[in-house]
Each structure stands twice: as C-alpha cells, then as structure tokens.
C-alpha cells in the first residue's frame, strides 16, 4: 500500500516541485513504484517530467471533478520512470468548482483509494497557497514533506503551515503527520544557516532530514529538458543529494514500520 506524501509549503519558490520530481526519480532508482501528482495549476511538475501541459487531453482537474478516471489522465515520465497525473491552468477552476461539490476536501483521497496498492510512494506537488487544492492534498496524505530555505522569514511562515496541518489532522485526517522538513538550496557559506538549522533542530528534532539539498545549477537546468537531475547529470551534487534523500526516507519508513510492529 502506497505511502502518500504531500510536498507543501505555502511560500513560493522554496523547491517543492524540484523536490517532487527529483525525489520521485530517486525513489524509482531505488526500485520503488512511484506516482507523482501535479496539484498546481502552474503545471511545473508536469513540464519538468517531460509532459507538455498544453497538450493534455485529461488532467488531474478532470479526475477531481469526476469527469474522467485516473487511468485516463495518467502519463508516464520517460526520464523519471514514474507515473504522472498532470496539471495545467484548467486546475485554477477547481478552487471554485470544488466548493459546490460534496465532500469537497476529500475528492483526491477518494480518487486515489482504488490505486494506492499499485504504488510504493505517491508524491503530491502542492501549489504555493493554503487553498482548496492544498487541503485536498493534505486530506489525501499520510505525511507532509516541507521543503524550506534556511532564512529568517522561512521560520515565520512555517508556524502557519504547521498550525494548519494540526488543524486538518484534528478535523479531517487524523493520521496526517509531518513526515519531514527538508532544507533546500542550502548554501553553507551563509552565516544565518547555522542559526536557522539549530532552531529547526530544536523545534522539529527528528522530523528534520539529515540530508540537505545544496544550491546546484543542474537542478535548475534539468526541468527545461523534462528530466530529473538524475538523468540530466547523474554525478551532479543535486542529483546525488536527492538520491541520498530517497535513501533516508526509505530508511525512516522501515524504522517506523518496525516500531509499529513492535508495539
Ligand atoms: N537546490 C536548488 N539549486 C538551485 N536551484 C534550485 C534548487 N531548487 C530549486 N531551484 C530553482 O528554484 C526555483 C524554484 O524552485 P521550485 O519551482 O522547485 O519551487 P516551488 O516551491 O515548487 O515553487 P512554486 O511555489 O512556484 O511552486 C526554480 O527555478 C528551480 O529550478
Ligand atoms: Mg512548484
């Protein structure tokens, strides 16, 4: 049964989509079956997976509003090796259309239920907002992966996100947890970095991934070729960091599963 993780942070440009694409490809490289869901009308994860967002017959929007089956909207990322449920601007309408629908916050969860057993991991790329789309992602997920840049203001926004995750946990999805906090675009030369890292460690302890993602130009270049960095330049520091993250995530899952069976 797949673990479903939302990659979320309402702050823009923190590395959500880059993390989705590269983590998905890295999990595939460790022989996991992966589905990536693009839940952002910007369609960046779709383009970065090598699928043209302008030429979609069906997208995640049609699935959410019940216009088509998941299978009809599904694509395959050739370079990433994962399945993709794509998105484009059509998804903007979901904010309004979903409001009129029943069980509006659990549409994605319901759509995923019959296919969860076909995958090991399902990753959901969220838009930079705490909108109805992000709510759907959080209700459908077991955990949230929060990419963040180590800067002062990042910590401020983080508490809003954490409060929201707690609220949703209580009201709509009791199993929802913070799976991990990921430091992205990491530049050890910045003096603030150690302070912020220490604060994160203090607040989040074990939830902070040991792996950090360095600022690396290959990660920024790869999406324009519709590739993860692992295909574009396997030896790059960015590609290697995401491989390390995939290994850390799998190790943590194993540890949790062992702890659960020991109870
Ligand atoms: N580790 C990195 N090193 C260098 N560039 C990066 C790195 N991670 C992301 N980028 C670049 O930073 C920009 C923002 O990244 P990305 O699109 O992944 O963020 P996002 O959180 O998904 O943004 P949005 O909130 O708009 O969806 C992109 O141009 C991306 O290529
Ligand atoms: Mg994005």
Coordinates of C-alpha atoms and ligand atoms in Angstrom, one line a residue:
X1 CA 0.0 0.0 0.0
X2 CA 1.5 3.3 -1.1
X3 CA 2.6 6.0 1.4
X4 CA 1.1 9.3 0.2
X5 CA 3.2 12.4 0.9
X6 CA 2.2 16.0 0.1
X7 CA 5.1 18.2 -0.7
X8 CA 3.8 21.5 0.7
X9 CA 4.8 25.0 1.8
X10 CA 2.6 28.0 1.1
X11 CA 5.7 30.0 0.5
X12 CA 6.6 30.2 -3.2
X13 CA 9.8 29.1 -4.8
X14 CA 11.2 27.0 -2.0
X15 CA 11.8 23.9 -4.0
X16 CA 8.6 21.9 -3.8
X17 CA 8.4 21.0 -7.5
X18 CA 12.2 20.3 -7.7
X19 CA 11.8 18.0 -4.7
X20 CA 8.8 16.2 -6.1
X21 CA 10.5 15.5 -9.5
X22 CA 13.9 14.5 -8.1
X23 CA 12.6 12.5 -5.1
X24 CA 10.2 10.7 -7.4
X25 CA 13.0 9.8 -9.9
X26 CA 15.4 8.8 -7.0
X27 CA 12.8 6.5 -5.4
X28 CA 12.3 4.9 -8.8
X29 CA 16.1 4.4 -8.9
X30 CA 15.8 2.5 -5.6
X31 CA 13.2 0.3 -7.4
X32 CA 10.1 1.8 -5.8
X33 CA 6.9 2.2 -7.8
X34 CA 6.0 5.9 -7.8
X35 CA 3.2 8.1 -8.8
X36 CA 3.7 11.9 -8.9
X37 CA 0.5 14.1 -8.8
X38 CA 0.8 17.6 -10.0
X39 CA -1.7 19.6 -8.0
X40 CA -0.5 23.1 -9.0
X41 CA -2.2 25.0 -11.9
X42 CA 1.3 26.2 -12.9
X43 CA 1.9 22.7 -14.2
X44 CA 5.7 22.9 -13.4
X45 CA 5.9 19.3 -12.2
X46 CA 4.2 18.2 -15.4
X47 CA 6.6 20.1 -17.7
X48 CA 9.6 19.0 -15.6
X49 CA 8.5 15.4 -16.0
X50 CA 8.7 15.8 -19.8
X51 CA 4.9 16.0 -20.4
X52 CA 3.5 19.0 -22.3
X53 CA 0.9 20.7 -20.1
X54 CA -0.6 22.5 -23.2
X55 CA -1.4 19.2 -24.9
X56 CA -3.3 17.3 -22.2
X57 CA -6.5 15.5 -23.1
X58 CA -7.3 14.9 -19.4
X59 CA -5.6 16.2 -16.3
X60 CA -5.9 15.9 -12.5
X61 CA -8.7 18.5 -12.7
X62 CA -11.0 16.1 -14.6
X63 CA -10.2 13.5 -12.0
X64 CA -11.1 15.8 -9.1
X65 CA -14.4 16.8 -10.6
X66 CA -15.3 13.3 -11.6
X67 CA -15.1 13.9 -15.4
X68 CA -12.7 11.0 -16.0
X69 CA -10.9 8.0 -14.4
X70 CA -7.5 8.3 -13.0
X71 CA -6.3 5.8 -15.7
X72 CA -7.5 8.1 -18.5
X73 CA -5.5 11.0 -17.2
X74 CA -2.3 9.1 -16.4
X75 CA 1.0 9.7 -18.2
X76 CA 4.5 8.2 -17.8
X77 CA 7.6 10.2 -17.3
X78 CA 10.1 8.6 -19.6
X79 CA 13.2 10.0 -18.0
X80 CA 11.9 9.9 -14.4
X81 CA 10.5 6.4 -14.7
X82 CA 7.4 7.3 -12.7
X83 CA 3.7 7.7 -13.4
X84 CA 2.4 11.2 -13.6
X85 CA -1.1 12.7 -13.0
X86 CA -0.5 16.0 -14.8
X87 CA -2.0 19.5 -14.4
X88 CA -2.3 22.8 -16.2
X89 CA -4.3 26.0 -15.9
X90 CA -7.6 24.2 -16.0
X91 CA -6.9 23.4 -12.4
X92 CA -7.5 27.0 -11.4
X93 CA -11.2 26.4 -11.8
X94 CA -11.1 23.7 -9.2
X95 CA -11.0 26.3 -6.4
X96 CA -14.5 27.4 -7.4
X97 CA -16.0 24.3 -8.8
X98 CA -15.0 22.1 -5.8
X99 CA -16.8 24.5 -3.4
X100 CA -20.1 23.4 -4.9
X101 CA -19.3 19.7 -4.6
X102 CA -20.0 17.3 -1.8
X103 CA -17.0 16.0 0.2
X104 CA -15.0 18.8 -1.5
X105 CA -11.9 18.4 0.6
X106 CA -11.6 14.6 0.2
X107 CA -12.1 14.3 -3.6
X108 CA -8.4 13.4 -4.2
X109 CA -8.4 10.9 -1.3
X110 CA -11.4 9.2 -2.8
X111 CA -9.9 9.1 -6.3
X112 CA -6.6 7.6 -5.0
X113 CA -8.2 4.9 -2.8
X114 CA -8.5 2.2 -5.5
X115 CA -5.0 2.7 -6.9
X116 CA -2.9 3.0 -3.7
X117 CA -1.9 -0.6 -3.7
X118 CA -0.3 -0.2 -7.2
X119 CA 2.5 2.1 -5.8
X120 CA 5.0 2.3 -3.0
X121 CA 5.0 6.1 -2.9
X122 CA 2.6 8.8 -4.1
X123 CA 4.0 12.3 -4.1
X124 CA 1.7 15.3 -4.4
X125 CA 3.2 18.7 -5.6
X126 CA 1.2 21.4 -3.9
X127 CA 0.7 25.0 -5.1
X128 CA 2.2 27.8 -3.0
X129 CA -1.0 28.5 -1.1
X130 CA -3.2 27.0 1.6
X131 CA -6.1 26.6 -0.8
X132 CA -8.7 24.0 -1.5
X133 CA -6.2 22.2 -3.6
X134 CA -3.6 22.0 -0.9
X135 CA -6.4 21.0 1.5
X136 CA -7.3 18.1 -0.9
X137 CA -3.6 17.1 -0.9
X138 CA -3.3 17.1 2.9
X139 CA -6.5 15.1 3.4
X140 CA -5.3 12.5 0.9
X141 CA -1.8 12.2 2.6
X142 CA -0.2 10.2 5.3
X143 CA 2.5 12.8 5.8
X144 CA 3.8 16.2 4.7
X145 CA 7.2 16.9 3.4
X146 CA 8.1 20.6 3.9
X147 CA 10.9 21.9 1.7
X148 CA 12.3 25.2 3.0
X149 CA 15.1 27.6 2.5
X150 CA 17.1 28.4 5.6
X151 CA 16.3 32.1 6.0
X152 CA 14.7 34.0 8.8
X153 CA 11.3 34.6 7.2
X154 CA 11.0 30.9 6.3
X155 CA 10.6 30.1 10.0
X156 CA 7.8 32.7 10.3
X157 CA 5.7 31.1 7.6
X158 CA 6.4 27.7 8.9
X159 CA 4.3 28.1 12.0
X160 CA 1.2 28.9 9.9
X161 CA 1.7 25.7 7.9
X162 CA 2.3 23.6 11.0
X163 CA -0.9 25.0 12.6
X164 CA -2.8 24.2 9.5
X165 CA -1.5 20.7 9.4
X166 CA -2.5 20.2 13.1
X167 CA -6.0 21.6 12.4
X168 CA -6.5 19.4 9.4
X169 CA -5.2 16.5 11.4
X170 CA -7.9 17.1 14.1
X171 CA -10.8 17.8 11.8
X172 CA -10.3 15.8 8.6
X173 CA -7.4 13.4 8.6
X174 CA -6.2 12.1 12.0
X175 CA -3.3 10.1 10.5
X176 CA -1.7 13.2 8.9
X177 CA 1.9 13.8 10.2
X178 CA 4.8 16.0 9.4
X179 CA 6.9 13.5 7.6
X180 CA 10.0 15.7 7.3
X181 CA 11.4 19.1 6.9
X182 CA 13.9 19.4 4.1
X183 CA 16.5 22.2 3.8
X184 CA 16.8 23.2 0.1
X185 CA 19.0 25.5 -1.9
X186 CA 21.5 25.1 1.0
X187 CA 24.5 27.3 0.9
X188 CA 26.8 26.7 3.9
X189 CA 28.6 30.0 3.2
X190 CA 25.6 32.0 4.5
X191 CA 26.2 32.9 8.1
X192 CA 22.5 32.6 9.0
X193 CA 22.4 29.0 8.0
X194 CA 23.7 27.5 11.2
X195 CA 21.4 29.6 13.4
X196 CA 18.3 28.6 11.4
X197 CA 19.4 25.0 11.3
X198 CA 19.9 25.0 15.1
X199 CA 16.4 26.5 15.6
X200 CA 14.8 23.9 13.2
X201 CA 16.6 21.1 15.1
X202 CA 15.3 22.5 18.4
X203 CA 11.7 22.8 17.2
X204 CA 11.4 19.8 15.0
X205 CA 14.1 17.4 16.3
X206 CA 13.8 14.1 14.5
X207 CA 11.5 15.5 11.8
X208 CA 14.4 17.4 10.2
X209 CA 16.0 15.4 7.5
X210 CA 19.8 14.9 7.9
X211 CA 20.1 15.2 4.1
X212 CA 20.3 18.8 2.9
X213 CA 19.8 19.8 -0.8
X214 CA 22.6 22.1 -2.0
X215 CA 22.1 25.0 -4.3
X216 CA 23.1 23.4 -7.6
X217 CA 22.6 24.7 -11.1
X218 CA 21.9 21.3 -12.6
X219 CA 18.7 21.1 -10.5
X220 CA 17.6 24.4 -12.1
X221 CA 18.6 23.4 -15.6
X222 CA 17.2 19.8 -15.8
X223 CA 13.4 20.7 -15.9
X224 CA 13.8 22.6 -19.1
X225 CA 14.8 19.3 -20.7
X226 CA 11.8 17.5 -19.0
X227 CA 14.2 15.5 -16.9
X228 CA 15.2 14.9 -13.3
X229 CA 18.8 15.8 -12.5
X230 CA 19.5 12.1 -12.2
X231 CA 19.1 11.7 -16.0
X232 CA 20.5 15.1 -16.9
X233 CA 23.7 14.8 -14.8
X234 CA 23.8 11.9 -12.5
X235 CA 27.0 12.9 -10.9
X236 CA 25.9 16.4 -10.0
X237 CA 25.7 17.3 -6.3
X238 CA 22.0 18.0 -6.7
X239 CA 21.2 14.6 -8.2
X240 CA 23.3 12.8 -5.6
X241 CA 21.6 14.8 -2.7
X242 CA 18.1 13.7 -3.9
X243 CA 19.3 10.1 -4.1
X244 CA 20.5 10.4 -0.5
X245 CA 17.1 11.9 0.5
X246 CA 15.3 8.9 -1.1
X247 CA 17.5 6.5 0.9
X248 CA 16.9 8.5 4.1
X249 CA 13.2 8.5 3.5
X250 CA 13.1 4.7 2.8
X251 CA 15.2 4.1 5.9
X252 CA 12.9 6.1 8.1
X253 CA 9.8 4.3 6.7
X254 CA 11.4 1.0 7.6
X255 CA 12.3 2.1 11.1
X256 CA 8.7 3.3 11.6
X257 CA 7.2 0.1 10.3
X258 CA 9.5 -1.9 12.6
X259 CA 8.5 0.3 15.6
X260 CA 4.8 -0.2 14.7
X261 CA 5.0 -4.0 14.6
X262 CA 7.0 -4.0 17.9
X263 CA 4.0 -2.3 19.7
Ligands
LIG1 N1 18.6 23.1 -4.9 C1 18.5 24.0 -5.9 N2 19.5 24.6 -6.5 C2 19.3 25.5 -7.5 N3 18.2 25.9 -7.9 C3 17.1 25.4 -7.4 C4 17.1 24.4 -6.4 N4 15.9 24.0 -6.0 C5 15.1 24.7 -6.8 N5 15.7 25.5 -7.6 C6 15.2 26.5 -8.6 O1 14.5 27.5 -7.8 C7 13.2 27.8 -8.5 C8 12.1 27.4 -7.6 O2 12.1 26.0 -7.4 P1 10.7 25.2 -7.4 O3 10.0 25.5 -8.7 O4 11.1 23.8 -7.2 O5 10.0 25.8 -6.2 P2 8.4 25.7 -5.8 O6 8.4 25.7 -4.3 O7 7.8 24.5 -6.4 O8 7.8 27.0 -6.5 P3 6.3 27.4 -6.5 O9 5.9 27.8 -5.1 O10 6.2 28.5 -7.5 O11 5.5 26.1 -7.0 C9 13.2 27.0 -9.8 O12 13.7 27.8 -10.8 C10 14.2 25.9 -9.5 O13 14.8 25.4 -10.7
LIG2 MG1 6.1 24.4 -7.6

